[in-house]
Short mmCIF file of C-alpha atoms in Angstrom, two decimals:
data_model
loop_
_atom_site.label_atom_id
_atom_site.label_comp_id
_atom_site.label_asym_id
_atom_site.label_seq_id
_atom_site.Cartn_x
_atom_site.Cartn_y
_atom_site.Cartn_z
CA UNK N 1 0.00 0.00 0.00
CA UNK N 2 1.15 3.48 -0.82
CA UNK N 3 1.76 5.92 2.02
CA UNK N 4 0.96 9.52 1.16
CA UNK N 5 2.94 12.47 2.40
CA UNK N 6 1.06 15.25 4.21
CA UNK N 7 1.27 17.36 1.04
CA UNK N 8 -0.28 14.52 -1.00
CA UNK N 9 -3.03 14.06 1.61
CA UNK N 10 -3.86 17.76 1.36
CA UNK N 11 -4.02 17.51 -2.45
CA UNK N 12 -6.34 14.49 -2.20
CA UNK N 13 -8.57 16.35 0.27
CA UNK N 14 -8.77 19.35 -2.06
CA UNK N 15 -9.63 17.07 -4.98
CA UNK N 16 -12.41 15.48 -2.91
CA UNK N 17 -13.67 18.91 -1.84
CA UNK N 18 -13.80 20.12 -5.43
CA UNK N 19 -15.97 17.12 -6.29
CA UNK N 20 -18.29 17.87 -3.38
CA UNK N 21 -18.62 21.49 -4.50
CA UNK N 22 -19.70 20.40 -7.98
CA UNK N 23 -22.57 18.21 -6.77
CA UNK N 24 -26.04 19.61 -7.47
CA UNK N 25 -28.05 20.61 -4.40
CA UNK N 26 -30.51 17.72 -4.84
CA UNK N 27 -27.79 15.09 -4.96
CA UNK N 28 -26.01 16.65 -1.98
CA UNK N 29 -29.24 16.56 0.03
CA UNK N 30 -29.94 12.94 -0.95
CA UNK N 31 -26.43 11.79 -0.02
CA UNK N 32 -26.65 13.74 3.26
CA UNK N 33 -30.08 12.22 3.99
CA UNK N 34 -28.59 8.74 3.56
CA UNK N 35 -25.65 9.57 5.83
CA UNK N 36 -28.04 10.78 8.54
CA UNK N 37 -30.05 7.57 8.29
CA UNK N 38 -26.88 5.42 8.39
CA UNK N 39 -25.57 7.19 11.50
CA UNK N 40 -28.98 6.85 13.18
CA UNK N 41 -28.91 3.15 12.31
CA UNK N 42 -25.47 2.75 13.89
CA UNK N 43 -26.69 4.59 16.98
CA UNK N 44 -29.76 2.36 17.23
CA UNK N 45 -27.65 -0.78 16.87
CA UNK N 46 -25.30 0.44 19.60
CA UNK N 47 -28.24 1.07 21.94
CA UNK N 48 -29.63 -2.38 21.19
CA UNK N 49 -26.25 -3.99 21.91
CA UNK N 50 -25.69 -1.99 25.09
CA UNK N 51 -29.18 -2.60 26.48
CA UNK N 52 -28.50 -6.29 26.93
CA UNK N 53 -25.25 -5.67 28.82
CA UNK N 54 -25.92 -3.04 31.51
CA UNK N 55 -22.62 -3.52 33.34
CA UNK N 56 -20.42 -3.54 30.25
CA UNK N 57 -22.40 -1.33 27.89
CA UNK N 58 -19.35 0.66 26.80
CA UNK N 59 -17.65 -2.24 25.02
CA UNK N 60 -20.55 -3.28 22.74
CA UNK N 61 -21.35 0.35 21.92
CA UNK N 62 -17.89 0.91 20.55
CA UNK N 63 -18.09 -2.22 18.46
CA UNK N 64 -21.47 -1.55 16.85
CA UNK N 65 -21.76 2.22 16.28
CA UNK N 66 -19.01 2.31 13.61
CA UNK N 67 -21.32 0.32 11.32
CA UNK N 68 -23.06 3.62 10.54
CA UNK N 69 -19.75 5.24 9.62
CA UNK N 70 -18.77 2.26 7.49
CA UNK N 71 -22.03 2.58 5.57
CA UNK N 72 -21.37 6.29 5.04
CA UNK N 73 -17.93 5.59 3.58
CA UNK N 74 -18.97 2.64 1.39
CA UNK N 75 -22.06 4.41 0.04
CA UNK N 76 -20.23 7.69 -0.58
CA UNK N 77 -22.76 9.58 1.52
CA UNK N 78 -22.20 13.16 2.72
CA UNK N 79 -21.60 13.50 6.46
CA UNK N 80 -21.38 16.98 8.01
CA UNK N 81 -18.34 16.20 10.15
CA UNK N 82 -16.36 14.89 7.18
CA UNK N 83 -17.23 17.91 5.07
CA UNK N 84 -15.97 20.20 7.83
CA UNK N 85 -12.55 18.59 7.58
CA UNK N 86 -12.36 18.34 3.78
CA UNK N 87 -13.71 21.71 2.68
CA UNK N 88 -11.68 24.03 4.91
CA UNK N 89 -8.25 23.58 3.24
CA UNK N 90 -9.61 24.54 -0.19
CA UNK N 91 -11.39 27.58 1.19
CA UNK N 92 -8.27 28.68 3.04
CA UNK N 93 -6.28 28.16 -0.17
CA UNK N 94 -8.87 30.26 -2.05
CA UNK N 95 -9.79 27.50 -4.49
CA UNK N 96 -13.43 28.37 -3.79
CA UNK N 97 -15.20 30.86 -1.60
CA UNK N 98 -16.58 30.50 1.90
CA UNK N 99 -20.08 31.06 0.51
CA UNK N 100 -19.89 27.73 -1.31
CA UNK N 101 -18.55 26.05 1.82
CA UNK N 102 -21.41 27.44 3.93
CA UNK N 103 -23.94 26.39 1.28
CA UNK N 104 -22.56 22.84 1.31
CA UNK N 105 -22.49 22.72 5.10
CA UNK N 106 -26.08 23.95 5.31
CA UNK N 107 -27.35 21.39 2.80
CA UNK N 108 -25.41 18.53 4.38
CA UNK N 109 -26.38 19.45 7.96
CA UNK N 110 -30.05 19.68 6.99
CA UNK N 111 -29.87 16.42 5.05
CA UNK N 112 -28.15 14.60 7.93
CA UNK N 113 -30.77 15.85 10.39
CA UNK N 114 -33.71 14.93 8.14
CA UNK N 115 -32.23 11.48 7.38
CA UNK N 116 -31.70 10.71 11.07
CA UNK N 117 -35.20 11.96 11.95
CA UNK N 118 -36.72 9.92 9.10
CA UNK N 119 -34.97 6.76 10.27
CA UNK N 120 -35.93 7.35 13.89
CA UNK N 121 -39.57 8.12 13.16
CA UNK N 122 -40.53 5.76 10.34
CA UNK N 123 -38.36 2.80 11.22
CA UNK N 124 -38.31 2.98 15.02
CA UNK N 125 -41.08 5.15 16.51
CA UNK N 126 -43.96 4.57 14.08
CA UNK N 127 -43.86 0.73 14.07
CA UNK N 128 -43.32 0.55 17.87
#
């Protein structure tokens, strides 16, 4: 496996950020919605695992919650926390303006929230 230098990592992050900036608003919202649902799913699984082990709840939680993050990465979904890290270097380097960064953050944050709320309501609260 190739090991990237810090300079190469920064270039890869800027390339990723440029791709995120070019996504249409609808696609950004859809990918953010999915990320919110995946993270909510990981959270639900961690609660289910921890509920059965009251004395050792910390260990199962740490093993199960990352499933949501794995789904985000494999599906290419847009997670607010990841976009915070990836978009800042390009904005600081003036590859694109802060207005575009704030637009992306707003869309992704809203999509994450709606996706998590959708998962919680329609797949957990409503059937129960």
